[in-house]
Every structure is written in structure tokens, then in C-alpha cells.
PDB file of C-alpha atoms in Angstrom:
ATOM      1  CA  MET A  18      32.337  29.052  43.302  1.00 49.00           C
ATOM      2  CA  THR A  19      35.123  30.733  41.303  1.00 51.00           C
ATOM      3  CA  SER A  20      34.798  33.551  38.810  1.00 50.00           C
ATOM      4  CA  GLU A  21      35.600  31.152  35.966  1.00 48.00           C
ATOM      5  CA  ASP A  22      32.649  28.976  36.977  1.00 51.00           C
ATOM      6  CA  ASN A  23      30.389  32.038  37.042  1.00 51.00           C
ATOM      7  CA  ASN A  24      31.587  33.077  33.604  1.00 49.00           C
ATOM      8  CA  SER A  25      31.062  29.594  32.191  1.00 46.00           C
ATOM      9  CA  ASN A  26      27.579  29.420  33.654  1.00 48.00           C
ATOM     10  CA  SER A  27      26.647  32.815  32.261  1.00 47.00           C
ATOM     11  CA  ASN A  28      28.025  31.900  28.832  1.00 47.00           C
ATOM     12  CA  SER A  29      26.186  28.627  28.800  1.00 45.00           C
ATOM     13  CA  GLY A  30      22.978  30.395  29.752  1.00 45.00           C
ATOM     14  CA  ASN A  31      23.346  32.767  26.812  1.00 46.00           C
ATOM     15  CA  ARG A  32      24.147  30.095  24.270  1.00 45.00           C
ATOM     16  CA  SER A  33      21.652  29.057  21.657  1.00 40.00           C
ATOM     17  CA  PRO A  34      20.315  25.527  22.172  1.00 39.00           C
ATOM     18  CA  HIS A  35      21.535  24.680  18.646  1.00 38.00           C
ATOM     19  CA  HIS A  36      25.037  26.176  18.886  1.00 39.00           C
ATOM     20  CA  ASN A  37      26.753  22.777  18.741  1.00 40.00           C
ATOM     21  CA  LEU A  38      25.967  19.304  17.475  1.00 35.00           C
ATOM     22  CA  LYS A  39      26.671  17.890  20.944  1.00 39.00           C
ATOM     23  CA  ASP A  40      23.812  19.920  22.413  1.00 42.00           C
ATOM     24  CA  ILE A  41      21.232  18.683  19.898  1.00 38.00           C
ATOM     25  CA  PRO A  42      19.936  15.637  21.813  1.00 43.00           C
ATOM     26  CA  ALA A  43      19.237  17.747  24.916  1.00 43.00           C
ATOM     27  CA  ALA A  44      17.556  20.468  22.882  1.00 44.00           C
ATOM     28  CA  TRP A  45      15.629  17.915  20.883  1.00 42.00           C
ATOM     29  CA  SER A  46      14.343  16.205  24.006  1.00 41.00           C
ATOM     30  CA  GLU A  47      12.718  19.485  25.033  1.00 44.00           C
ATOM     31  CA  ARG A  48      10.692  19.466  21.821  1.00 56.00           C
ATOM     32  CA  VAL A  49       9.988  15.777  21.259  1.00 59.00           C
ATOM     33  CA  THR A  50       9.067  13.258  23.916  1.00 73.00           C
ATOM     34  CA  PRO A  51      10.208   9.610  23.931  1.00 79.00           C
ATOM     35  CA  LEU A  52       6.636   8.678  23.065  1.00 81.00           C
ATOM     36  CA  GLU A  53       6.897  10.643  19.830  1.00 80.00           C
ATOM     37  CA  ARG A  54      10.223   9.009  18.966  1.00 79.00           C
ATOM     38  CA  THR A  55       8.509   5.647  19.368  1.00 84.00           C
ATOM     39  CA  LEU A  56       5.175   6.315  17.676  1.00 88.00           C
ATOM     40  CA  VAL A  57       5.993   8.693  14.811  1.00 85.00           C
ATOM     41  CA  PRO A  58       8.214   6.225  12.863  1.00 86.00           C
ATOM     42  CA  LYS A  59       5.605   3.505  13.332  1.00 90.00           C
ATOM     43  CA  PHE A  60       2.797   5.741  12.129  1.00 91.00           C
ATOM     44  CA  ALA A  61       4.832   6.768   9.094  1.00 88.00           C
ATOM     45  CA  ALA A  62       5.534   3.108   8.287  1.00 88.00           C
ATOM     46  CA  ARG A  63       1.835   2.137   8.641  1.00 92.00           C
ATOM     47  CA  ALA A  64       2.698  -0.219  11.500  1.00 93.00           C
ATOM     48  CA  TYR A  65       0.178  -2.896  12.417  1.00 95.00           C
ATOM     49  CA  HIS A  66       1.259  -2.981  16.056  1.00 94.00           C
ATOM     50  CA  LEU A  67       2.004  -0.290  18.619  1.00 93.00           C
ATOM     51  CA  PRO A  68       3.785  -1.093  21.902  1.00 90.00           C
ATOM     52  CA  GLY A  69       1.374  -2.140  24.618  1.00 88.00           C
ATOM     53  CA  ASN A  70      -1.684  -2.451  22.366  1.00 92.00           C
ATOM     54  CA  SER A  71      -4.007  -5.407  22.312  1.00 93.00           C
ATOM     55  CA  LEU A  72      -5.275  -7.059  19.115  1.00 94.00           C
ATOM     56  CA  CYS A  73      -8.453  -4.958  18.982  1.00 96.00           C
ATOM     57  CA  ALA A  74      -6.616  -1.740  19.855  1.00 95.00           C
ATOM     58  CA  ASP A  75      -4.070  -2.355  17.102  1.00 95.00           C
ATOM     59  CA  TRP A  76      -6.756  -3.040  14.491  1.00 96.00           C
ATOM     60  CA  LEU A  77      -8.636   0.103  15.513  1.00 96.00           C
ATOM     61  CA  GLN A  78      -5.570   2.343  15.432  1.00 95.00           C
ATOM     62  CA  TYR A  79      -4.496   0.884  12.072  1.00 96.00           C
ATOM     63  CA  MET A  80      -7.846   1.656  10.460  1.00 95.00           C
ATOM     64  CA  LEU A  81      -8.211   5.097  12.020  1.00 95.00           C
ATOM     65  CA  ASN A  82      -4.684   6.140  11.073  1.00 96.00           C
ATOM     66  CA  ASN A  83      -4.474   4.642   7.582  1.00 95.00           C
ATOM     67  CA  HIS A  84      -7.948   4.672   6.051  1.00 94.00           C
ATOM     68  CA  PRO A  85      -8.001   7.237   3.198  1.00 93.00           C
ATOM     69  CA  VAL A  86     -11.268   8.842   4.352  1.00 94.00           C
ATOM     70  CA  ILE A  87     -11.725   8.001   8.041  1.00 95.00           C
ATOM     71  CA  GLY A  88      -8.098   8.871   8.752  1.00 94.00           C
ATOM     72  CA  ILE A  89      -8.659  12.476   7.639  1.00 95.00           C
ATOM     73  CA  CYS A  90     -10.601  13.205  10.832  1.00 93.00           C
ATOM     74  CA  CYS A  91      -9.695  10.322  13.157  1.00 94.00           C
ATOM     75  CA  HIS A  92      -5.892  10.007  12.938  1.00 94.00           C
ATOM     76  CA  HIS A  93      -3.698  10.137  16.032  1.00 93.00           C
ATOM     77  CA  ARG A  94      -2.495  13.588  17.115  1.00 91.00           C
ATOM     78  CA  LEU A  95       1.155  12.481  16.756  1.00 89.00           C
ATOM     79  CA  HIS A  96       0.719  11.106  13.251  1.00 91.00           C
ATOM     80  CA  PRO A  97       3.067  12.836  10.774  1.00 88.00           C
ATOM     81  CA  LEU A  98       0.289  13.115   8.172  1.00 91.00           C
ATOM     82  CA  LYS A  99      -2.152  15.812   9.189  1.00 91.00           C
ATOM     83  CA  THR A 100      -5.589  16.624   7.799  1.00 94.00           C
ATOM     84  CA  ARG A 101      -4.376  18.861   4.961  1.00 93.00           C
ATOM     85  CA  GLN A 102      -1.820  16.316   3.768  1.00 92.00           C
ATOM     86  CA  ARG A 103      -4.385  13.523   3.865  1.00 95.00           C
ATOM     87  CA  CYS A 104      -6.831  15.542   1.785  1.00 95.00           C
ATOM     88  CA  ILE A 105      -4.121  16.099  -0.836  1.00 95.00           C
ATOM     89  CA  ILE A 106      -3.286  12.379  -0.863  1.00 95.00           C
ATOM     90  CA  PHE A 107      -6.969  11.467  -1.175  1.00 95.00           C
ATOM     91  CA  LEU A 108      -7.436  13.872  -4.093  1.00 95.00           C
ATOM     92  CA  GLY A 109      -4.361  12.458  -5.811  1.00 95.00           C
ATOM     93  CA  SER A 110      -5.562   8.904  -5.297  1.00 95.00           C
ATOM     94  CA  PHE A 111      -8.965   9.710  -6.790  1.00 95.00           C
ATOM     95  CA  ALA A 112      -7.399  11.464  -9.800  1.00 95.00           C
ATOM     96  CA  PHE A 113      -4.948   8.626 -10.417  1.00 95.00           C
ATOM     97  CA  GLY A 114      -7.786   6.106 -10.272  1.00 93.00           C
ATOM     98  CA  VAL A 115      -9.711   8.112 -12.875  1.00 93.00           C
ATOM     99  CA  ALA A 116      -6.630   8.299 -15.076  1.00 93.00           C
ATOM    100  CA  ILE A 117      -5.670   4.620 -14.943  1.00 93.00           C
ATOM    101  CA  THR A 118      -9.279   3.458 -15.437  1.00 91.00           C
ATOM    102  CA  ASN A 119      -9.722   5.551 -18.572  1.00 90.00           C
ATOM    103  CA  VAL A 120      -6.265   4.657 -19.876  1.00 90.00           C
ATOM    104  CA  CYS A 121      -7.292   0.991 -19.785  1.00 89.00           C
ATOM    105  CA  TYR A 122     -10.525   1.871 -21.581  1.00 86.00           C
ATOM    106  CA  LEU A 123      -8.699   3.845 -24.274  1.00 85.00           C
ATOM    107  CA  TRP A 124      -6.178   1.043 -24.702  1.00 86.00           C
ATOM    108  CA  PHE A 125      -8.922  -1.434 -25.583  1.00 86.00           C
ATOM    109  CA  ILE A 126     -10.466   0.977 -28.096  1.00 82.00           C
ATOM    110  CA  SER A 127      -7.206   2.001 -29.754  1.00 79.00           C
ATOM    111  CA  THR A 128      -5.980  -1.592 -30.123  1.00 82.00           C
ATOM    112  CA  GLY A 129      -9.312  -2.908 -31.390  1.00 80.00           C
ATOM    113  CA  ARG A 130      -9.664  -5.402 -28.529  1.00 83.00           C
ATOM    114  CA  ASP A 131     -13.016  -6.213 -27.006  1.00 81.00           C
ATOM    115  CA  ALA A 132     -13.161  -5.247 -23.337  1.00 80.00           C
ATOM    116  CA  GLU A 133     -16.299  -7.394 -22.910  1.00 80.00           C
ATOM    117  CA  GLN A 134     -14.630 -10.553 -24.199  1.00 83.00           C
ATOM    118  CA  GLU A 135     -15.070 -13.375 -21.730  1.00 80.00           C
ATOM    119  CA  VAL A 136     -11.843 -14.580 -20.131  1.00 80.00           C
ATOM    120  CA  PHE A 137     -13.387 -17.237 -17.912  1.00 77.00           C
ATOM    121  CA  SER A 138     -16.740 -17.988 -16.341  1.00 77.00           C
ATOM    122  CA  ILE A 139     -18.089 -19.636 -13.227  1.00 77.00           C
ATOM    123  CA  ASP A 140     -21.240 -21.767 -13.236  1.00 74.00           C
ATOM    124  CA  LEU A 141     -22.964 -22.549  -9.960  1.00 70.00           C
ATOM    125  CA  ASN A 142     -25.141 -25.641  -9.833  1.00 68.00           C
ATOM    126  CA  THR A 143     -28.042 -24.089  -7.995  1.00 64.00           C
ATOM    127  CA  GLN A 144     -31.743 -23.824  -8.599  1.00 62.00           C
ATOM    128  CA  ASP A 145     -31.254 -20.537 -10.423  1.00 65.00           C
ATOM    129  CA  SER A 146     -28.266 -21.874 -12.432  1.00 66.00           C
ATOM    130  CA  ALA A 147     -26.153 -18.814 -11.739  1.00 71.00           C
ATOM    131  CA  HIS A 148     -23.532 -17.920 -14.361  1.00 71.00           C
ATOM    132  CA  TYR A 149     -20.761 -15.415 -13.663  1.00 73.00           C
ATOM    133  CA  SER A 150     -18.570 -14.149 -16.476  1.00 79.00           C
ATOM    134  CA  VAL A 151     -15.269 -12.302 -16.081  1.00 80.00           C
ATOM    135  CA  SER A 152     -14.405  -9.978 -18.983  1.00 83.00           C
ATOM    136  CA  ALA A 153     -11.005  -8.906 -20.261  1.00 83.00           C
ATOM    137  CA  GLY A 154     -11.662  -5.324 -19.182  1.00 83.00           C
ATOM    138  CA  LEU A 155     -12.354  -6.401 -15.612  1.00 82.00           C
ATOM    139  CA  VAL A 156      -9.180  -8.481 -15.526  1.00 85.00           C
ATOM    140  CA  MET A 157      -7.189  -5.493 -16.780  1.00 87.00           C
ATOM    141  CA  LEU A 158      -8.614  -3.201 -14.107  1.00 85.00           C
ATOM    142  CA  VAL A 159      -8.178  -5.694 -11.263  1.00 84.00           C
ATOM    143  CA  THR A 160      -4.583  -6.586 -12.150  1.00 87.00           C
ATOM    144  CA  VAL A 161      -2.829  -3.694 -13.900  1.00 87.00           C
ATOM    145  CA  GLY A 162      -5.140  -0.895 -12.763  1.00 87.00           C
ATOM    146  CA  SER A 163      -5.410  -1.905  -9.112  1.00 87.00           C
ATOM    147  CA  GLY A 164      -1.711  -2.745  -8.897  1.00 88.00           C
ATOM    148  CA  LEU A 165      -0.595   0.641 -10.225  1.00 90.00           C
ATOM    149  CA  HIS A 166      -3.170   2.417  -8.065  1.00 92.00           C
ATOM    150  CA  THR A 167      -1.951   0.669  -4.917  1.00 89.00           C
ATOM    151  CA  PHE A 168       1.675   1.435  -5.750  1.00 92.00           C
ATOM    152  CA  PHE A 169       0.844   5.104  -6.325  1.00 93.00           C
ATOM    153  CA  ASP A 170      -1.053   5.386  -3.025  1.00 92.00           C
ATOM    154  CA  ARG A 171       1.767   3.830  -1.009  1.00 90.00           C
ATOM    155  CA  PHE A 172       4.379   5.917  -2.805  1.00 92.00           C
ATOM    156  CA  ILE A 173       2.799   9.313  -2.121  1.00 92.00           C
ATOM    157  CA  TRP A 174       2.058   8.188   1.463  1.00 90.00           C
ATOM    158  CA  SER A 175       5.727   7.341   2.067  1.00 87.00           C
ATOM    159  CA  VAL A 176       6.986  10.515   0.420  1.00 87.00           C
ATOM    160  CA  SER A 177       4.564  12.740   2.317  1.00 87.00           C
ATOM    161  CA  ALA A 178       5.254  11.060   5.671  1.00 84.00           C
ATOM    162  CA  CYS A 179       9.028  11.454   5.135  1.00 76.00           C
ATOM    163  CA  ARG A 180       9.820   9.249   8.129  1.00 68.00           C
ATOM    164  CA  CYS A 181      13.595   9.741   7.826  1.00 67.00           C
ATOM    165  CA  CYS A 182      13.297  13.415   8.856  1.00 63.00           C
ATOM    166  CA  ARG A 183      10.700  12.916  11.576  1.00 65.00           C
ATOM    167  CA  ALA A 184      11.183  12.186  15.254  1.00 59.00           C
ATOM    168  CA  GLY A 185      13.047   8.905  15.635  1.00 55.00           C
ATOM    169  CA  GLY A 186      14.130   8.947  11.977  1.00 56.00           C
ATOM    170  CA  THR A 187      17.607   8.569  10.530  1.00 57.00           C
ATOM    171  CA  PHE A 188      18.114  12.311   9.947  1.00 56.00           C
ATOM    172  CA  GLU A 189      16.318  13.481  13.052  1.00 58.00           C
ATOM    173  CA  THR A 190      19.410  15.153  14.552  1.00 49.00           C
ATOM    174  CA  ASN A 191      20.487  16.871  11.361  1.00 44.00           C
ATOM    175  CA  SER A 192      17.009  18.192  10.684  1.00 43.00           C
ATOM    176  CA  ILE A 193      16.781  19.683  14.165  1.00 44.00           C
ATOM    177  CA  ASN A 194      20.203  21.275  13.979  1.00 45.00           C
ATOM    178  CA  SER A 195      19.442  22.944  10.675  1.00 47.00           C
ATOM    179  CA  PRO A 196      17.711  26.341  10.781  1.00 47.00           C
ATOM    180  CA  ARG A 197      15.527  24.952   7.995  1.00 46.00           C
ATOM    181  CA  ARG A 198      14.366  22.026  10.120  1.00 49.00           C
ATOM    182  CA  GLY A 199      10.673  22.526   9.346  1.00 51.00           C
ATOM    183  CA  ARG A 200      11.359  22.738   5.619  1.00 55.00           C
ATOM    184  CA  TRP A 201      13.258  19.470   5.625  1.00 60.00           C
ATOM    185  CA  GLN A 202      10.391  17.739   7.400  1.00 66.00           C
ATOM    186  CA  ASP A 203       7.844  19.114   4.935  1.00 72.00           C
ATOM    187  CA  ILE A 204       9.813  18.589   1.736  1.00 80.00           C
ATOM    188  CA  GLY A 205       7.886  15.368   1.114  1.00 80.00           C
ATOM    189  CA  THR A 206       4.611  17.289   1.292  1.00 83.00           C
ATOM    190  CA  TYR A 207       5.800  19.781  -1.321  1.00 87.00           C
ATOM    191  CA  LEU A 208       6.805  16.959  -3.666  1.00 90.00           C
ATOM    192  CA  VAL A 209       3.428  15.264  -3.211  1.00 92.00           C
ATOM    193  CA  VAL A 210       1.568  18.507  -3.971  1.00 93.00           C
ATOM    194  CA  LEU A 211       3.504  18.864  -7.218  1.00 94.00           C
ATOM    195  CA  LEU A 212       2.869  15.227  -8.137  1.00 95.00           C
ATOM    196  CA  VAL A 213      -0.850  15.477  -7.364  1.00 95.00           C
ATOM    197  CA  VAL A 214      -1.211  18.605  -9.511  1.00 96.00           C
ATOM    198  CA  LEU A 215       0.412  16.788 -12.429  1.00 96.00           C
ATOM    199  CA  VAL A 216      -1.814  13.730 -11.916  1.00 95.00           C
ATOM    200  CA  ILE A 217      -4.965  15.890 -11.810  1.00 95.00           C
ATOM    201  CA  ALA A 218      -3.938  17.626 -15.027  1.00 93.00           C
ATOM    202  CA  ALA A 219      -3.257  14.290 -16.727  1.00 93.00           C
ATOM    203  CA  ALA A 220      -6.541  12.803 -15.475  1.00 93.00           C
ATOM    204  CA  SER A 221      -8.513  15.819 -16.717  1.00 90.00           C
ATOM    205  CA  PHE A 222      -6.921  15.534 -20.147  1.00 87.00           C
ATOM    206  CA  ILE A 223      -7.625  11.786 -20.349  1.00 89.00           C
ATOM    207  CA  VAL A 224     -11.266  12.291 -19.367  1.00 89.00           C
ATOM    208  CA  ILE A 225     -11.701  14.955 -22.078  1.00 85.00           C
ATOM    209  CA  VAL A 226     -10.134  12.646 -24.653  1.00 83.00           C
ATOM    210  CA  ARG A 227     -12.476   9.814 -23.702  1.00 85.00           C
ATOM    211  CA  VAL A 228     -15.579  12.028 -23.874  1.00 84.00           C
ATOM    212  CA  LYS A 229     -14.503  13.306 -27.289  1.00 79.00           C
ATOM    213  CA  MET A 230     -13.957   9.746 -28.568  1.00 79.00           C
ATOM    214  CA  ASP A 231     -17.298   8.546 -27.222  1.00 77.00           C
ATOM    215  CA  ASP A 232     -19.111  11.566 -28.611  1.00 73.00           C
ATOM    216  CA  GLU A 233     -17.673  11.230 -32.105  1.00 71.00           C
ATOM    217  CA  GLY A 234     -17.313   7.452 -32.165  1.00 68.00           C
ATOM    218  CA  GLN A 235     -13.591   7.603 -32.883  1.00 69.00           C
ATOM    219  CA  THR A 236     -11.273   4.614 -32.657  1.00 67.00           C
ATOM    220  CA  GLU A 237      -8.053   6.632 -32.714  1.00 70.00           C
ATOM    221  CA  ILE A 238      -6.933   8.597 -29.697  1.00 70.00           C
ATOM    222  CA  PRO A 239      -7.026  12.342 -30.504  1.00 65.00           C
ATOM    223  CA  TYR A 240      -3.737  14.215 -30.323  1.00 65.00           C
ATOM    224  CA  ILE A 241      -1.863  10.928 -29.836  1.00 66.00           C
ATOM    225  CA  GLN A 242      -2.842   8.621 -32.701  1.00 62.00           C
ATOM    226  CA  ASP A 243      -4.897  11.096 -34.709  1.00 62.00           C
ATOM    227  CA  ASN A 244      -2.393  13.712 -35.878  1.00 64.00           C
ATOM    228  CA  ASN A 245      -5.151  15.844 -37.421  1.00 67.00           C
ATOM    229  CA  THR A 246      -6.429  16.756 -33.957  1.00 67.00           C
ATOM    230  CA  THR A 247      -4.525  19.407 -32.032  1.00 68.00           C
ATOM    231  CA  LEU A 248      -4.528  20.166 -28.354  1.00 67.00           C
ATOM    232  CA  THR A 249      -6.456  23.363 -29.028  1.00 73.00           C
ATOM    233  CA  ASP A 250      -9.215  21.380 -30.740  1.00 70.00           C
ATOM    234  CA  ILE A 251      -9.563  19.138 -27.713  1.00 68.00           C
ATOM    235  CA  VAL A 252      -9.756  22.059 -25.285  1.00 70.00           C
ATOM    236  CA  ASP A 253     -12.264  23.902 -27.476  1.00 72.00           C
ATOM    237  CA  SER A 254     -14.458  20.814 -27.706  1.00 72.00           C
ATOM    238  CA  VAL A 255     -15.079  20.987 -23.949  1.00 73.00           C
ATOM    239  CA  LYS A 256     -17.559  23.801 -24.564  1.00 71.00           C
ATOM    240  CA  ASP A 257     -19.801  21.417 -26.538  1.00 73.00           C
ATOM    241  CA  PHE A 258     -19.845  18.700 -23.865  1.00 78.00           C
ATOM    242  CA  GLU A 259     -22.943  18.056 -21.799  1.00 77.00           C
ATOM    243  CA  LEU A 260     -23.264  16.656 -18.300  1.00 76.00           C
ATOM    244  CA  GLU A 261     -24.541  13.331 -19.653  1.00 78.00           C
ATOM    245  CA  ASP A 262     -21.266  12.855 -21.506  1.00 78.00           C
ATOM    246  CA  PHE A 263     -19.535  12.352 -18.164  1.00 83.00           C
ATOM    247  CA  SER A 264     -21.934   9.661 -16.958  1.00 82.00           C
ATOM    248  CA  PHE A 265     -19.066   7.170 -16.677  1.00 84.00           C
ATOM    249  CA  MET A 266     -17.672   9.318 -13.847  1.00 87.00           C
ATOM    250  CA  LYS A 267     -20.761   8.534 -11.772  1.00 86.00           C
ATOM    251  CA  ALA A 268     -20.049   4.831 -12.092  1.00 83.00           C
ATOM    252  CA  TYR A 269     -16.419   5.398 -11.119  1.00 89.00           C
ATOM    253  CA  CYS A 270     -17.417   7.389  -8.018  1.00 90.00           C
ATOM    254  CA  ILE A 271     -19.670   4.531  -6.910  1.00 88.00           C
ATOM    255  CA  GLU A 272     -16.893   1.989  -7.494  1.00 86.00           C
ATOM    256  CA  PHE A 273     -14.414   4.202  -5.640  1.00 90.00           C
ATOM    257  CA  GLY A 274     -16.763   4.507  -2.666  1.00 91.00           C
ATOM    258  CA  VAL A 275     -17.348   0.755  -2.526  1.00 89.00           C
ATOM    259  CA  SER A 276     -13.618   0.086  -2.682  1.00 90.00           C
ATOM    260  CA  LEU A 277     -12.979   2.515   0.199  1.00 91.00           C
ATOM    261  CA  PHE A 278     -15.657   1.326   2.602  1.00 92.00           C
ATOM    262  CA  VAL A 279     -16.000  -2.352   1.667  1.00 91.00           C
ATOM    263  CA  TYR A 280     -12.909  -3.713  -0.049  1.00 90.00           C
ATOM    264  CA  TYR A 281     -10.348  -1.616   1.816  1.00 92.00           C
ATOM    265  CA  PRO A 282     -11.357  -2.731   5.354  1.00 93.00           C
ATOM    266  CA  PHE A 283     -11.739  -6.330   4.175  1.00 94.00           C
ATOM    267  CA  PHE A 284      -8.379  -6.739   2.418  1.00 93.00           C
ATOM    268  CA  ASP A 285      -6.447  -4.644   4.940  1.00 93.00           C
ATOM    269  CA  THR A 286      -7.846  -6.797   7.734  1.00 95.00           C
ATOM    270  CA  ILE A 287      -6.462  -9.838   5.916  1.00 95.00           C
ATOM    271  CA  LEU A 288      -3.060  -8.152   5.678  1.00 93.00           C
ATOM    272  CA  PHE A 289      -3.345  -7.135   9.322  1.00 95.00           C
ATOM    273  CA  SER A 290      -3.959 -10.740  10.380  1.00 94.00           C
ATOM    274  CA  GLY A 291      -0.726 -11.900   8.724  1.00 93.00           C
ATOM    275  CA  VAL A 292      -2.306 -15.040   7.299  1.00 93.00           C
ATOM    276  CA  LEU A 293      -0.900 -14.360   3.824  1.00 91.00           C
ATOM    277  CA  GLY A 294       2.645 -14.415   5.190  1.00 89.00           C
ATOM    278  CA  CYS A 295       2.171 -17.326   7.583  1.00 90.00           C
ATOM    279  CA  TYR A 296       2.647 -14.762  10.401  1.00 89.00           C
ATOM    280  CA  ARG A 297       6.418 -14.685   9.780  1.00 88.00           C
ATOM    281  CA  LEU A 298       7.212 -12.906   6.499  1.00 88.00           C
ATOM    282  CA  PRO A 299       8.295  -9.245   6.810  1.00 86.00           C
ATOM    283  CA  LEU A 300       5.824  -7.734   4.330  1.00 83.00           C
ATOM    284  CA  LEU A 301       2.890 -10.109   4.692  1.00 89.00           C
ATOM    285  CA  GLY A 302       3.302 -11.239   8.299  1.00 91.00           C
ATOM    286  CA  GLY A 303       0.982  -8.533   9.578  1.00 93.00           C
ATOM    287  CA  ARG A 304       0.589  -7.851  13.274  1.00 94.00           C
ATOM    288  CA  PRO A 305       1.908 -11.255  14.488  1.00 94.00           C
ATOM    289  CA  TYR A 306       5.227 -10.617  12.737  1.00 94.00           C
ATOM    290  CA  GLU A 307       5.595  -7.169  14.295  1.00 93.00           C
ATOM    291  CA  VAL A 308       4.661  -8.465  17.751  1.00 93.00           C
ATOM    292  CA  ARG A 309       7.236 -11.237  17.459  1.00 92.00           C
ATOM    293  CA  LYS A 310       9.839  -8.733  16.272  1.00 90.00           C
ATOM    294  CA  GLU A 311       9.113  -6.450  19.228  1.00 89.00           C
ATOM    295  CA  GLU A 312       9.399  -9.353  21.704  1.00 89.00           C
ATOM    296  CA  LYS A 313      12.803 -10.335  20.301  1.00 88.00           C
ATOM    297  CA  LYS A 314      13.977  -6.731  20.589  1.00 84.00           C
ATOM    298  CA  ASN A 315      12.803  -6.461  24.197  1.00 82.00           C
ATOM    299  CA  ASN A 316      14.358  -9.828  25.102  1.00 82.00           C
ATOM    300  CA  GLY A 317      17.654  -8.718  23.580  1.00 74.00           C
ATOM    301  CA  LYS A 318      17.670  -5.527  25.625  1.00 65.00           C
ATOM    302  CA  SER A 319      16.833  -7.362  28.835  1.00 62.00           C
ATOM    303  CA  GLY A 320      19.630  -9.843  28.122  1.00 59.00           C
ATOM    304  CA  GLU A 321      22.123  -7.014  27.667  1.00 58.00           C
ATOM    305  CA  ARG A 322      21.064  -5.468  30.965  1.00 60.00           C
ATOM    306  CA  ARG A 323      21.534  -8.781  32.773  1.00 58.00           C
ATOM    307  CA  VAL A 324      24.996  -9.230  31.286  1.00 53.00           C
ATOM    308  CA  SER A 325      26.077  -5.710  32.281  1.00 57.00           C
ATOM    309  CA  ALA A 326      24.743  -6.263  35.820  1.00 52.00           C
ATOM    310  CA  VAL A 327      26.749  -9.487  36.155  1.00 50.00           C
ATOM    311  CA  GLU A 328      29.924  -7.776  34.899  1.00 57.00           C
ATOM    312  CA  MET A 329      29.477  -4.944  37.399  1.00 56.00           C
ATOM    313  CA  ALA A 330      29.000  -7.458  40.223  1.00 53.00           C
TER     314      ALA A 330
END
């Protein structure tokens, strides 16, 4: 071995693992395993199927990793959303639900519409002659309220997961090369914290406005439609509120709990099955679509290997 080789070896041993872009893949492989590169993007995308999983295993991992409450304690160790992030997302989801529910309520009062007005009814020809009525308020909550709530939940999930900067993401190499790699990966979490704080503040204000309107029997929204009421008056009126004035929050907590532990598993299982997308549509195809997509990808790779083997022969 020559002296030049010894010098090159000693220099290479003293080099930082991030001294050059060409050395990033080797340095990155020391930190992140191929399993992480495979699973982390799928976890961040709320994938229905993981490689090698059976139907039952996929359903179990989907519920444990994505359920707003169960996922706080039972998520996979490689999932990009940890316990603290999930608690922040859950708090934001609860606050947004409170806000959108009371906004719908205030909209009916301020516009003079009757939230209890019957939109349609269902009569069952049974011995008890059951009659089910669907009100305008319920339709508003199920359509507009639930739609906005679902969009908000998925949005803060995607921003917090920040899959593009995680292992296997588009900017994986750049984020590792940067000395601020951890900050780039957590920038989504910081944005979600700011958004959740704003949502909590807005929800608190809306709840105070509703209690004030119910207590005084007003039909105009204070500080918004009623120009005689200032923000200071609304804040000062909190001192006169009693616990019974917030009784509607008890009903919302019960509805929120039922939606989490009854409706969420039911509707997400339907999405998981892929029946809404005939097992083929990208967004509604569920697990069958992802399994079919994975099989095509594996078949394509095996075909490329066979072609390269024939060319070498």
C-alpha cells in the first residue's frame, strides 16, 4: 500500500459523513433501515395495506395507527406521528368540531331559520308505527359540518406527518444533508401547533357568544351583527356564566365519543373494504386497490430483472 493510499484512507476516516452530497445515501442508510423507508411513507399516507400483511393484519394496523384515540397509545413505533403530535391533533379536532357545530347553530338563529324544520321523514309500517324525522339542523351538521370537520382532520394529519421530509420521502436526501434536518422534519408539527391554538381560541370565542345569546335571548350575534356589543363586554360577561349555561357541551362530548368509537370504525371499515370505489378507484378503492397496485409494481420489477438477465446471457 502506497503513502497516497494511506493518506486517502486517513482523510476519508476524518471526514464528516455529511461532507458531500454523494456520501448522503451511505450515511442515511446508517440511520434509517430499508424497513423504515418502506413503512414510514405508507404510515404518513394512512395506507390500507402494508407489504406482507393479511386482510386482518391490515385492518388491525390501520385502526391502531389511524384512530384518533386508540392510535395515541397503540401506533407503530415507526409511525411519523408520535404520542405528543397525536394529542395535539386530537385537541384540534375536538375544538374544530365545537366551533363548526356552534357556527351552524348561530347561523340558524341569525338568519331566522328554524333548525327543527322537517326536511324529510321516514315512516315504518310496523306495529309501533315508527316515524323518523330529519331536521334542517341535522342535515346541516351531517353535510357541511361533517365535511369540513373531515377535511380539517385530514389536513392537519398530512401537515403534521410531513411525509415529503421523512424516510422514503421526496426530500429525504436534502433533509438529511442539512444541519437542520430535524427542524425540517418537524416543521409540519410547528404549523399544526399554531393552527390548533388559533382553532381553540376561535372555538372558545364562539362558545362564549352562544352562551351569551342563549342567556339573553338575542337573535343578533354579539360583536358581529350587534355593533353595540364590544369584545370587552363579551369577555366580561364570562364572569356571570354558570356551569349550566354550558350544558350543550355535554351533549357535544357524548356525540363526539359516539362518533369516535361507533361511527369512525364503521365508516372507515367501509372505506377499507374498497366497496365504494369498486375496488379499483384510487381514493375509494381501499385495500384491494393498494394490493393490486403493489402486485403490479412487484411484477414490473421481476420483469425488469428477467430482461436484464437475458441481456447478460
